[in-house]
Amino acid sequence: MSESRGVKPGPEPADRVVIGITFGNSNSSIAFTVDDKAEVIANEDGDRQIPTVLSYVDGDEYYGAQAKAFLVRNPNNTVAYFRDFLGKDFKSIDPTHCHAAAHPQDTAGTVCFSVKDKGSEDEPSSVSVSEASTRFLRRLVTSASEYLGKTVTSAVVSVPTNFNDRQREALIKAANDAGLEVLQLISDPVAAALAYDARPEAGVEDKIVVVADLGGTRSDVAVVASRGGMYTILATAHDYEFSGVHLDQVLMDHFAKEFIKKHSSDPRSNPKSLAKLRQEAEATKKALSLGSNAQFSVESLADGFDFSSTINRIRYEMVGRKVFEGFNRLVEGVIKKAGLDVLDVNEVIMCGGTSHTPRIANNFRGIFPESTRILAPATSTTAINPSELQARGAALQASLIQEYEAADIEQSTHPCVTTVKHIANAIGVVAVGPNGEDVFTPIMQAETAAPARRIVHIAAPTPGGDVFIKVVEGGTHIKVTKPEPKAKDATENGDEDSDFDSDEDEEEKREKVWKIGTQLAEAAVKGVKKGGKVEVMVNVAADLSVTITAREVGGKGGVRGNLAA
Ligand code: ATP
């Protein structure tokens, strides 16, 4: 589940005060647990999504929303969008998002920002990405400590699945330098899944979950197999072309065109007007997630002209169509990459700020079958705030592991232990169906991590007697049923060329059906009572050897067999 750990010796387990942190490229959040429930902490400005931005004015350091506001008046001393540069060489970064903030600079191959952090009259300092991260994390830890009334010592931090070892080490070092012990780095989609699965009403369920993390500068999608509370990432996709800033851009262009029509001047051509346009476009975009209309209003947008306009959600969804379609393709692509079909997906967890957008959730609703739960504010009344999921998951994980010694945490998260074996195919029982056909009942889903044990109860034939059971491997395939062509009823329509007898509107039916594979074992349970049931238990050991036991429920004895790995 987790991938790395702090390098410095931390406090004694009993002395730890732990939180969960998500340190995003656009926003960060901090969370803690109380009575096994995770809560996101509001900082001193009242923000739970804290912009990952630092700004320096007259030697004072601002962070979060206050710093972000300085992107208009003080962009050169404002450091934003730096998280993704951690642990990277200058030549491998994409500085696009920093064009309206302090520019990343090449300092002997590493990434630095030149900002006047001591005073406006002083020479600028060169602040490395690592130092900027340390300063920002220190502010988060201070906020959390003030909120909790005690000094935070340790944290679980969530990171994207494509963070490499160097990026992980750089993050841990930046946190350590801020006086924070990193108990564990947990991957973003697992943190999000944990936040949902830790709810008291959530039972342990074998399921395939798609976690769509749609953020400000990137979109990350993962297909996760959740088997008995263990998470395995089956496939991931990362995209930098379709995300929140691209929706901001769509609105910026829309309102810029209106402004040009009125005043024959383009507010995008002047950096200050552009920054104002960007801030208001983001606010309008967020308002459109809640209401069907939103205001766009900026004082002195450009050339001294105030500008005010409105947009409705339908228009916004039209101008943003390409970006919305991009999210659909990303999700469909990663499911394919995992070798699965939308019909295999039990749950879609939408996280990240952009997941508040109703159109995206509604589009996903259209892609997946009815049976798939789409967990987003627009499609589910029980959805958790998508912006809070990862911090909550990280906090829950922190509270789970805080009592362990650092060395034990390292051992339990060492690759040998976390990369456990999985069964490739589902295991199930074949029994005889009502029409004499073989019916497959899955006991253990494919991708279940070993060791694992599952039990099913199978009804014996009504009169009782001997029950024969075949334990087999199973696979799935998608059965497509084309709609029956409608017979043309010329007499009723009175018009053979009528447009209405086309069957265009009827969609083909796609369903997941089991395919019975290799037989693993066969057993007979003799003399089952009338109306009785047979219990089949499948036990897969860590080396993937299988033990199968079949017995009558409530009866004595039974049959047991072993299969080598
Ligand atoms: P990244 O790392 O991709 O830059 P992040 O994980 O740091 O992103 P998030 O808070 O998940 O940041 O996402 C930020 C994006 O979400 C921003 O583009 C923001 O405008 C957008 N956003 C936040 N709230 C809403 C909302 N209610 N409706 C639509 N978009 C929103």
Coordinates of C-alpha atoms and ligand atoms in Angstrom, one line a residue:
M1 CA 0.0 0.0 0.0
S2 CA 2.8 2.4 0.8
E3 CA 6.1 3.0 -0.8
S4 CA 8.6 4.8 1.3
R5 CA 9.4 6.3 4.7
G6 CA 11.3 8.9 6.6
V7 CA 15.1 8.7 6.6
K8 CA 15.8 10.6 9.9
P9 CA 15.3 8.9 13.2
G10 CA 12.0 10.3 14.3
P11 CA 10.3 10.7 17.7
E12 CA 9.3 7.7 19.9
P13 CA 6.0 6.3 18.7
A14 CA 4.3 7.3 21.9
D15 CA 5.4 10.9 21.4
R16 CA 4.2 11.3 17.9
V17 CA 1.5 13.7 16.8
V18 CA 0.5 12.7 13.3
I19 CA -1.4 14.2 10.4
G20 CA -2.1 13.3 6.8
I21 CA -0.9 15.7 4.1
T22 CA -1.6 16.0 0.4
F23 CA 1.0 18.2 -1.2
G24 CA -0.4 19.1 -4.6
N25 CA 1.0 21.1 -7.4
S26 CA -2.0 23.5 -7.1
N27 CA -3.4 22.9 -3.6
S28 CA -2.4 21.1 -0.4
S29 CA -4.5 19.9 2.5
I30 CA -3.9 18.7 6.0
A31 CA -6.0 16.3 8.0
F32 CA -6.1 14.5 11.3
T33 CA -8.2 11.8 12.8
V34 CA -10.5 11.9 15.8
D35 CA -12.3 8.8 17.0
D36 CA -11.1 7.0 13.8
K37 CA -12.7 9.6 11.6
A38 CA -10.6 11.8 9.4
E39 CA -11.2 15.6 9.4
V40 CA -9.6 18.2 7.1
I41 CA -8.1 21.1 9.0
A42 CA -8.9 24.7 8.0
N43 CA -5.8 26.9 8.2
E44 CA -5.8 30.3 9.8
D45 CA -7.4 31.8 6.6
G46 CA -10.2 29.3 6.9
D47 CA -9.0 27.3 3.9
R48 CA -9.1 23.6 3.6
Q49 CA -7.7 23.6 0.1
I50 CA -4.6 25.6 0.6
P51 CA -3.0 26.9 -2.6
T52 CA 0.6 25.5 -2.9
V53 CA 2.0 29.0 -3.3
L54 CA 4.5 31.2 -1.4
S55 CA 4.9 34.9 -1.9
Y56 CA 7.4 37.4 -0.5
V57 CA 6.5 41.0 0.2
D58 CA 8.8 43.4 2.1
G59 CA 10.6 40.4 3.6
D60 CA 7.3 38.8 4.8
E61 CA 6.4 35.3 3.7
Y62 CA 2.8 34.6 2.7
Y63 CA 1.4 31.2 1.8
G64 CA -1.8 29.7 0.5
A65 CA -4.7 31.9 -0.7
Q66 CA -2.9 35.1 0.4
A67 CA 0.1 34.2 -1.7
K68 CA -2.0 33.2 -4.6
A69 CA -3.7 36.6 -4.6
F70 CA -0.2 38.1 -5.0
L71 CA 0.1 36.5 -8.5
V72 CA -1.6 39.7 -9.8
R73 CA 0.5 42.3 -8.0
N74 CA 3.8 40.6 -7.2
P75 CA 4.2 37.7 -9.6
N76 CA 8.0 37.8 -9.7
N77 CA 8.3 37.1 -6.0
T78 CA 5.6 34.5 -5.9
V79 CA 6.5 30.8 -6.2
A80 CA 3.7 28.5 -7.6
Y81 CA 3.3 25.1 -9.2
F82 CA 6.7 23.9 -7.9
R83 CA 5.7 20.5 -6.4
D84 CA 6.2 18.6 -9.6
F85 CA 9.7 19.9 -10.0
L86 CA 10.9 18.2 -6.7
G87 CA 13.7 15.7 -7.4
K88 CA 14.0 16.7 -11.0
D89 CA 16.8 18.2 -13.1
F90 CA 16.1 21.6 -14.7
K91 CA 16.3 20.0 -18.2
S92 CA 13.4 17.6 -17.5
I93 CA 10.8 20.0 -16.1
D94 CA 7.9 21.7 -17.9
P95 CA 7.8 25.3 -16.7
T96 CA 4.6 26.2 -18.6
H97 CA 2.5 26.9 -15.5
C98 CA 5.1 29.2 -13.9
H99 CA 5.0 31.8 -16.7
A100 CA 2.8 34.1 -14.6
A101 CA 4.9 33.5 -11.4
A102 CA 8.6 33.4 -10.4
H103 CA 10.3 31.6 -13.3
P104 CA 12.3 28.4 -12.6
Q105 CA 16.0 28.9 -13.2
D106 CA 18.8 26.5 -14.0
T107 CA 21.2 26.5 -11.2
A108 CA 23.9 23.9 -12.0
G109 CA 21.3 21.7 -13.5
T110 CA 18.8 22.0 -10.5
V111 CA 15.7 24.1 -10.3
C112 CA 15.7 27.3 -8.3
F113 CA 13.6 30.5 -8.1
S114 CA 15.0 33.9 -7.8
V115 CA 12.9 35.9 -5.3
K116 CA 13.3 38.9 -3.0
D117 CA 12.5 37.0 0.2
K118 CA 14.5 39.2 2.6
G119 CA 13.2 42.7 1.6
S120 CA 12.1 44.6 -1.5
E121 CA 15.4 46.6 -1.4
D122 CA 17.6 43.5 -1.0
E123 CA 19.2 41.4 -3.6
P124 CA 17.0 38.4 -4.6
S125 CA 17.9 35.0 -3.2
S126 CA 18.0 31.8 -5.1
V127 CA 15.5 29.4 -3.5
S128 CA 15.7 25.8 -4.6
V129 CA 12.6 23.7 -5.2
S130 CA 13.6 21.7 -2.2
E131 CA 13.8 24.8 0.0
A132 CA 10.5 26.2 -1.3
S133 CA 8.9 22.8 -0.5
T134 CA 10.4 22.8 3.0
R135 CA 9.1 26.4 3.6
F136 CA 5.7 25.5 2.4
L137 CA 5.5 22.2 4.4
R138 CA 6.6 24.1 7.5
R139 CA 3.7 26.5 7.1
L140 CA 1.3 23.5 6.8
V141 CA 2.7 21.8 9.9
T142 CA 2.5 25.1 11.8
S143 CA -1.1 25.5 10.8
A144 CA -1.9 22.0 11.8
S145 CA 0.0 22.3 15.1
E146 CA -1.9 25.5 16.0
Y147 CA -5.2 23.9 15.2
L148 CA -4.5 20.8 17.2
G149 CA -2.9 22.7 20.1
K150 CA 0.2 20.5 20.0
T151 CA 3.3 20.2 17.8
V152 CA 2.8 17.9 14.9
T153 CA 5.8 15.6 14.6
S154 CA 5.0 13.1 11.8
A155 CA 2.9 12.6 8.7
V156 CA 1.8 10.3 6.0
V157 CA 2.0 12.2 2.7
S158 CA 0.2 11.2 -0.4
V159 CA 2.0 11.3 -3.8
P160 CA 1.1 10.6 -7.4
T161 CA 1.7 7.0 -8.6
N162 CA 4.3 8.2 -11.1
F163 CA 6.6 9.8 -8.5
N164 CA 9.9 8.1 -8.9
D165 CA 12.4 7.2 -6.2
R166 CA 14.3 10.5 -6.6
Q167 CA 11.1 12.5 -6.3
R168 CA 10.1 10.5 -3.2
E169 CA 13.5 11.0 -1.6
A170 CA 13.4 14.7 -2.4
L171 CA 10.0 15.0 -0.8
I172 CA 11.0 13.1 2.3
K173 CA 14.1 15.3 2.6
A174 CA 12.1 18.5 2.2
A175 CA 9.7 17.4 4.9
N176 CA 12.5 16.3 7.3
D177 CA 14.1 19.7 6.8
A178 CA 10.8 21.2 7.9
G179 CA 11.1 19.2 11.1
L180 CA 8.6 16.6 10.0
E181 CA 9.0 12.8 10.1
V182 CA 7.5 11.1 7.1
L183 CA 6.0 7.9 8.4
Q184 CA 5.0 6.8 4.9
L185 CA 4.4 8.0 1.4
I186 CA 1.0 6.6 0.2
S187 CA -0.1 6.7 -3.4
D188 CA -2.8 9.2 -4.2
P189 CA -5.4 6.8 -5.5
V190 CA -5.0 4.4 -2.5
A191 CA -5.4 7.3 -0.1
A192 CA -8.7 8.3 -1.9
A193 CA -9.9 4.7 -1.8
L194 CA -9.0 4.4 1.9
A195 CA -11.0 7.5 2.7
Y196 CA -14.1 5.9 1.3
D197 CA -13.4 2.4 2.6
A198 CA -12.8 3.6 6.2
R199 CA -16.3 4.9 6.5
P200 CA -18.2 2.8 9.1
E201 CA -20.9 1.9 6.5
A202 CA -18.4 0.6 4.0
G203 CA -18.1 -3.2 4.2
V204 CA -15.0 -5.0 3.0
E205 CA -15.8 -5.9 -0.6
D206 CA -13.9 -7.2 -3.5
K207 CA -14.2 -4.6 -6.2
I208 CA -12.5 -2.9 -9.1
V209 CA -12.2 0.9 -8.5
V210 CA -11.3 3.6 -10.9
V211 CA -9.8 6.6 -9.1
A212 CA -10.1 9.7 -11.3
D213 CA -7.9 12.4 -9.8
L214 CA -8.6 15.5 -11.8
G215 CA -6.5 18.4 -10.4
G216 CA -5.3 21.8 -11.4
T217 CA -2.3 21.0 -13.6
R218 CA -2.6 17.3 -14.1
S219 CA -5.1 14.4 -14.2
D220 CA -4.1 11.0 -12.9
V221 CA -6.3 8.0 -13.3
A222 CA -5.7 4.6 -11.7
V223 CA -7.5 1.3 -11.9
V224 CA -7.3 -0.3 -8.5
A225 CA -8.3 -3.9 -7.5
S226 CA -9.6 -3.8 -3.9
R227 CA -9.5 -7.4 -2.5
G228 CA -10.3 -8.0 1.1
G229 CA -9.0 -4.5 2.0
M230 CA -5.8 -4.9 0.1
Y231 CA -5.2 -2.5 -2.8
T232 CA -3.4 -3.4 -6.0
I233 CA -2.9 -0.8 -8.7
L234 CA -3.6 -2.5 -12.1
A235 CA -3.0 0.4 -14.5
T236 CA -2.4 4.2 -14.3
A237 CA -2.5 7.1 -16.8
H238 CA -1.3 10.6 -16.3
D239 CA -2.3 13.6 -18.4
Y240 CA -1.1 17.2 -18.4
E241 CA -3.3 18.4 -21.3
F242 CA -6.7 18.0 -19.6
S243 CA -7.1 19.5 -16.1
G244 CA -8.5 22.4 -14.2
V245 CA -6.2 25.1 -15.7
H246 CA -7.4 24.1 -19.1
L247 CA -11.0 24.8 -18.1
D248 CA -9.9 28.1 -16.7
Q249 CA -8.3 28.8 -20.1
V250 CA -11.5 28.1 -21.9
L251 CA -13.4 30.6 -19.7
M252 CA -10.5 33.2 -20.0
D253 CA -10.7 32.9 -23.8
H254 CA -14.5 33.2 -23.8
F255 CA -14.5 36.4 -21.7
A256 CA -11.5 37.8 -23.4
K257 CA -13.4 37.6 -26.7
E258 CA -16.4 39.4 -25.1
F259 CA -14.0 42.1 -23.8
I260 CA -12.4 42.5 -27.2
K261 CA -15.8 43.0 -28.9
K262 CA -16.7 45.7 -26.4
H263 CA -13.4 47.5 -26.1
S264 CA -11.2 46.4 -29.0
S265 CA -8.4 45.4 -26.7
D266 CA -7.2 41.9 -25.6
P267 CA -6.8 41.5 -21.8
R268 CA -4.6 38.5 -22.4
S269 CA -1.9 40.6 -23.9
N270 CA -0.9 42.3 -20.6
P271 CA 0.4 40.2 -17.7
K272 CA -1.5 42.0 -15.0
S273 CA -4.8 41.8 -16.9
L274 CA -4.1 38.2 -17.7
A275 CA -3.6 37.4 -14.0
K276 CA -6.9 39.1 -13.1
L277 CA -8.7 37.3 -15.9
R278 CA -7.3 34.0 -14.7
Q279 CA -8.3 34.5 -11.1
E280 CA -11.9 35.5 -12.0
A281 CA -12.2 32.7 -14.6
E282 CA -11.3 30.1 -11.8
A283 CA -13.9 31.7 -9.4
T284 CA -16.5 31.6 -12.2
K285 CA -15.7 28.0 -13.0
K286 CA -16.1 27.0 -9.4
A287 CA -19.4 28.9 -9.2
L288 CA -20.6 26.9 -12.2
S289 CA -20.1 23.7 -10.3
L290 CA -22.8 24.8 -7.8
G291 CA -25.2 26.9 -9.8
S292 CA -26.5 27.0 -13.4
N293 CA -25.4 30.6 -13.9
A294 CA -22.3 32.5 -12.8
Q295 CA -21.0 36.0 -12.7
F296 CA -17.7 37.2 -14.1
S297 CA -16.7 40.5 -12.8
V298 CA -13.3 42.3 -12.7
E299 CA -12.6 45.9 -11.8
S300 CA -10.3 47.6 -14.2
L301 CA -9.6 44.5 -16.2
A302 CA -7.6 46.2 -18.9
D303 CA -7.1 49.8 -20.2
G304 CA -9.0 51.0 -17.1
F305 CA -12.2 49.3 -18.2
D306 CA -14.3 47.4 -15.6
F307 CA -15.8 44.2 -17.0
S308 CA -18.8 42.3 -16.0
S309 CA -20.6 39.4 -17.7
T310 CA -22.5 36.2 -16.9
I311 CA -22.3 32.7 -18.3
N312 CA -24.7 29.7 -17.9
R313 CA -23.6 26.2 -17.4
I314 CA -24.8 25.0 -20.8
R315 CA -22.7 27.6 -22.5
Y316 CA -19.7 26.6 -20.3
E317 CA -20.1 23.0 -21.1
M318 CA -20.2 23.8 -24.8
V319 CA -17.0 25.9 -24.7
G320 CA -15.2 23.3 -22.5
R321 CA -16.4 20.3 -24.5
K322 CA -12.9 19.3 -25.8
V323 CA -11.5 19.3 -22.3
F324 CA -14.5 17.3 -21.0
E325 CA -14.0 14.8 -23.8
G326 CA -10.4 14.5 -22.9
F327 CA -11.3 13.3 -19.4
N328 CA -13.6 10.6 -20.9
R329 CA -10.8 9.3 -23.2
L330 CA -8.3 9.3 -20.3
V331 CA -10.6 7.1 -18.2
E332 CA -11.6 4.8 -21.0
G333 CA -8.0 4.4 -22.0
V334 CA -6.7 3.4 -18.6
I335 CA -9.5 0.7 -18.2
K336 CA -8.4 -0.7 -21.5
K337 CA -4.8 -0.6 -20.4
A338 CA -5.7 -2.7 -17.3
G339 CA -7.2 -5.3 -19.7
L340 CA -10.7 -4.5 -18.4
D341 CA -14.0 -3.3 -19.6
V342 CA -16.3 -0.6 -18.1
L343 CA -18.6 -3.4 -17.1
D344 CA -15.8 -4.7 -14.8
V345 CA -15.7 -1.5 -12.8
N346 CA -17.7 -1.4 -9.6
E347 CA -16.9 2.0 -8.4
V348 CA -15.5 5.3 -9.8
I349 CA -14.0 7.5 -7.1
M350 CA -13.7 11.1 -8.4
C351 CA -11.2 13.1 -6.5
G352 CA -9.2 16.4 -7.0
G353 CA -10.8 19.8 -7.2
T354 CA -11.9 19.5 -10.9
S355 CA -14.1 16.5 -9.9
H356 CA -16.6 18.9 -8.5
T357 CA -17.6 19.7 -12.1
P358 CA -21.0 18.2 -12.7
R359 CA -20.5 17.7 -16.5
I360 CA -17.5 15.4 -15.9
A361 CA -19.3 13.2 -13.4
N362 CA -22.4 13.1 -15.6
N363 CA -20.3 12.1 -18.6
F364 CA -18.8 9.3 -16.5
R365 CA -22.3 8.2 -15.6
G366 CA -22.9 7.8 -19.3
I367 CA -19.8 5.8 -19.9
F368 CA -20.3 3.2 -17.1
P369 CA -23.3 0.8 -16.6
E370 CA -26.0 1.6 -14.1
S371 CA -24.4 -0.8 -11.6
T372 CA -21.2 1.2 -11.3
R373 CA -21.2 3.7 -8.5
I374 CA -19.9 7.1 -9.6
L375 CA -18.8 8.8 -6.4
A376 CA -18.9 12.5 -7.1
P377 CA -21.0 15.3 -5.7
A378 CA -23.1 15.5 -8.9
T379 CA -23.9 11.8 -9.0
S380 CA -24.0 10.6 -5.4
T381 CA -25.5 12.2 -2.3
T382 CA -23.1 10.2 -0.1
A383 CA -19.9 11.3 -2.0
I384 CA -17.1 12.7 0.1
N385 CA -15.8 16.2 -0.9
P386 CA -13.4 15.2 -3.8
S387 CA -10.9 17.9 -2.7
E388 CA -10.5 16.2 0.7
L389 CA -10.2 12.6 -0.1
Q390 CA -6.4 12.2 -0.3
A391 CA -5.7 14.2 2.9
R392 CA -8.3 12.1 4.7
G393 CA -6.9 8.8 3.5
A394 CA -3.4 9.9 4.4
A395 CA -4.6 10.9 7.9
L396 CA -6.3 7.5 8.4
Q397 CA -3.2 5.7 7.3
A398 CA -1.1 7.9 9.7
S399 CA -3.3 7.0 12.6
L400 CA -3.1 3.3 11.7
I401 CA 0.7 3.2 11.7
Q402 CA 1.7 5.8 14.2
E403 CA 2.3 3.3 17.0
Y404 CA 4.9 1.4 15.1
E405 CA 8.6 1.9 15.4
A406 CA 10.1 3.5 12.2
A407 CA 12.0 0.3 11.4
D408 CA 8.8 -1.8 11.6
I409 CA 7.1 0.6 9.2
E410 CA 10.0 0.3 6.8
Q411 CA 9.8 -3.5 7.0
S412 CA 6.1 -3.8 6.5
T413 CA 6.3 -1.4 3.5
H414 CA 9.4 -2.9 1.9
P415 CA 8.8 -3.9 -1.7
C416 CA 9.1 -7.6 -0.9
V417 CA 6.2 -7.4 1.4
T418 CA 3.9 -5.1 -0.4
T419 CA 4.4 -6.7 -3.8
V420 CA 2.6 -9.8 -2.9
K421 CA 1.5 -12.4 -5.5
H422 CA -1.9 -12.3 -7.0
I423 CA -4.1 -14.9 -8.6
A424 CA -4.4 -14.3 -12.3
N425 CA -7.8 -15.7 -12.9
A426 CA -10.9 -15.8 -10.8
I427 CA -11.7 -19.0 -8.9
G428 CA -15.3 -20.2 -8.7
V429 CA -17.7 -23.1 -8.4
V430 CA -19.7 -24.6 -11.2
A431 CA -23.1 -25.9 -10.2
V432 CA -26.0 -27.1 -12.3
G433 CA -28.4 -24.3 -13.3
P434 CA -32.2 -24.6 -13.5
N435 CA -32.0 -25.7 -17.2
G436 CA -29.3 -28.2 -16.6
E437 CA -26.6 -25.7 -17.8
D438 CA -23.3 -25.1 -15.9
V439 CA -23.5 -21.9 -13.8
F440 CA -20.3 -20.3 -12.6
T441 CA -20.3 -18.6 -9.2
P442 CA -17.1 -16.7 -8.5
I443 CA -15.6 -17.2 -5.1
M444 CA -12.4 -15.3 -5.5
Q445 CA -11.9 -12.5 -8.0
A446 CA -8.9 -12.2 -10.3
E447 CA -6.1 -10.0 -8.9
T448 CA -6.8 -11.1 -5.3
A449 CA -3.6 -10.8 -3.3
A450 CA -2.3 -14.0 -1.7
P451 CA -2.7 -15.3 1.0
A452 CA -6.5 -15.1 0.8
R453 CA -9.5 -17.1 1.9
R454 CA -13.1 -16.9 0.6
I455 CA -16.2 -18.9 1.4
V456 CA -19.4 -19.4 -0.5
H457 CA -22.6 -21.3 0.3
I458 CA -24.3 -23.1 -2.5
A459 CA -27.9 -24.3 -2.3
A460 CA -28.2 -28.1 -2.8
P461 CA -31.0 -29.3 -5.1
T462 CA -34.3 -28.9 -3.2
P463 CA -34.9 -32.6 -2.4
G464 CA -31.3 -32.9 -1.0
G465 CA -29.0 -35.7 -1.9
D466 CA -25.4 -35.8 -3.3
V467 CA -24.0 -32.5 -4.4
F468 CA -21.3 -32.5 -7.0
I469 CA -19.1 -29.4 -7.1
K470 CA -16.5 -28.4 -9.7
V471 CA -14.0 -25.8 -8.7
V472 CA -12.7 -24.0 -11.7
E473 CA -10.8 -21.0 -12.9
G474 CA -13.0 -18.4 -14.5
G475 CA -12.5 -15.5 -16.9
T476 CA -15.0 -12.9 -18.2
H477 CA -15.9 -11.7 -21.6
I478 CA -18.3 -9.1 -22.8
K479 CA -21.3 -10.4 -24.6
V480 CA -22.8 -8.0 -27.1
T481 CA -26.4 -8.5 -28.1
K482 CA -27.5 -6.5 -31.1
P483 CA -31.1 -5.2 -31.0
E484 CA -33.6 -7.3 -32.9
P485 CA -34.3 -5.5 -36.2
K486 CA -37.9 -4.3 -35.9
A487 CA -40.3 -5.8 -38.4
K488 CA -41.8 -3.1 -40.6
D489 CA -45.5 -2.9 -40.1
A490 CA -46.6 -1.3 -43.4
T491 CA -50.3 -1.7 -42.7
E492 CA -50.1 0.0 -39.3
N493 CA -47.8 2.8 -40.4
G494 CA -49.4 3.2 -43.8
D495 CA -46.0 4.4 -45.0
E496 CA -43.2 2.0 -45.7
D497 CA -40.6 4.7 -45.9
S498 CA -41.5 6.1 -42.5
D499 CA -38.4 7.3 -40.5
F500 CA -39.9 5.9 -37.4
D501 CA -39.2 2.2 -38.2
S502 CA -35.5 2.7 -38.0
D503 CA -34.0 0.9 -35.0
E504 CA -31.3 3.5 -34.6
D505 CA -32.4 4.5 -31.2
E506 CA -32.0 1.1 -29.7
E507 CA -28.5 0.5 -28.3
E508 CA -26.8 -2.9 -28.4
K509 CA -26.7 -4.6 -25.0
R510 CA -23.3 -5.3 -23.5
E511 CA -23.0 -7.6 -20.5
K512 CA -20.2 -9.3 -18.7
V513 CA -20.5 -13.1 -18.8
W514 CA -18.3 -15.7 -17.1
K515 CA -16.3 -18.1 -19.2
I516 CA -15.5 -21.4 -17.4
G517 CA -11.8 -22.2 -17.6
T518 CA -9.5 -24.9 -16.3
Q519 CA -10.9 -27.3 -13.7
L520 CA -9.0 -27.2 -10.5
A521 CA -10.9 -29.8 -8.4
E522 CA -14.0 -31.8 -8.2
A523 CA -15.8 -32.9 -5.0
A524 CA -18.9 -34.7 -4.0
V525 CA -20.7 -34.0 -0.7
K526 CA -22.9 -36.9 0.0
G527 CA -26.4 -37.0 1.4
V528 CA -27.1 -33.3 1.9
K529 CA -30.3 -32.7 3.8
K530 CA -33.4 -31.4 2.1
G531 CA -33.1 -27.6 1.6
G532 CA -29.5 -27.8 2.8
K533 CA -26.4 -25.9 1.7
V534 CA -22.9 -26.7 0.8
E535 CA -20.0 -24.5 2.0
V536 CA -17.0 -24.2 -0.3
M537 CA -13.9 -22.6 1.1
V538 CA -11.0 -21.7 -1.1
N539 CA -7.7 -20.9 0.6
V540 CA -4.9 -19.5 -1.5
A541 CA -1.5 -19.6 0.3
A542 CA 1.2 -16.9 -0.2
D543 CA 3.0 -19.2 -2.7
L544 CA -0.3 -19.5 -4.7
S545 CA -1.0 -23.1 -3.7
V546 CA -4.7 -23.7 -3.2
T547 CA -6.6 -25.7 -0.6
I548 CA -10.3 -26.4 -1.3
T549 CA -12.7 -27.6 1.3
A550 CA -16.3 -28.6 0.7
R551 CA -18.8 -29.6 3.4
E552 CA -22.5 -29.5 4.2
V553 CA -23.4 -26.4 6.3
G554 CA -24.1 -27.6 9.8
G555 CA -23.0 -31.2 8.8
K556 CA -20.1 -33.2 9.9
G557 CA -17.0 -34.1 7.8
G558 CA -16.4 -32.8 4.3
V559 CA -13.9 -33.1 1.5
R560 CA -10.5 -31.3 1.3
G561 CA -8.0 -31.2 -1.5
N562 CA -4.7 -29.5 -2.1
L563 CA -3.3 -28.1 -5.4
A564 CA 0.3 -27.1 -5.8
A565 CA 1.1 -23.5 -6.9
Ligands
ATP1 P1 -2.5 19.3 -9.5 O1 -1.5 18.6 -8.7 O2 -3.1 18.6 -10.6 O3 -2.0 20.7 -10.0 P2 -3.9 19.5 -7.0 O4 -4.1 18.1 -6.6 O5 -2.8 20.3 -6.4 O6 -3.8 19.6 -8.6 P3 -6.7 20.1 -6.6 O7 -7.1 20.9 -5.4 O8 -7.0 18.7 -6.6 O9 -5.2 20.4 -6.8 O10 -7.3 20.7 -7.9 C1 -7.2 22.1 -8.2 C2 -8.1 22.4 -9.4 O11 -9.5 22.1 -9.0 C3 -8.1 23.8 -9.8 O12 -8.0 24.0 -11.2 C4 -9.4 24.4 -9.2 O13 -9.8 25.5 -9.9 C5 -10.3 23.2 -9.4 N1 -11.4 23.3 -8.5 C6 -11.5 23.4 -7.2 N2 -12.7 23.5 -6.7 C7 -13.5 23.4 -7.8 C8 -14.9 23.4 -8.0 N3 -15.8 23.5 -7.0 N4 -15.4 23.2 -9.3 C9 -14.5 23.1 -10.3 N5 -13.2 23.1 -10.2 C10 -12.7 23.2 -9.0

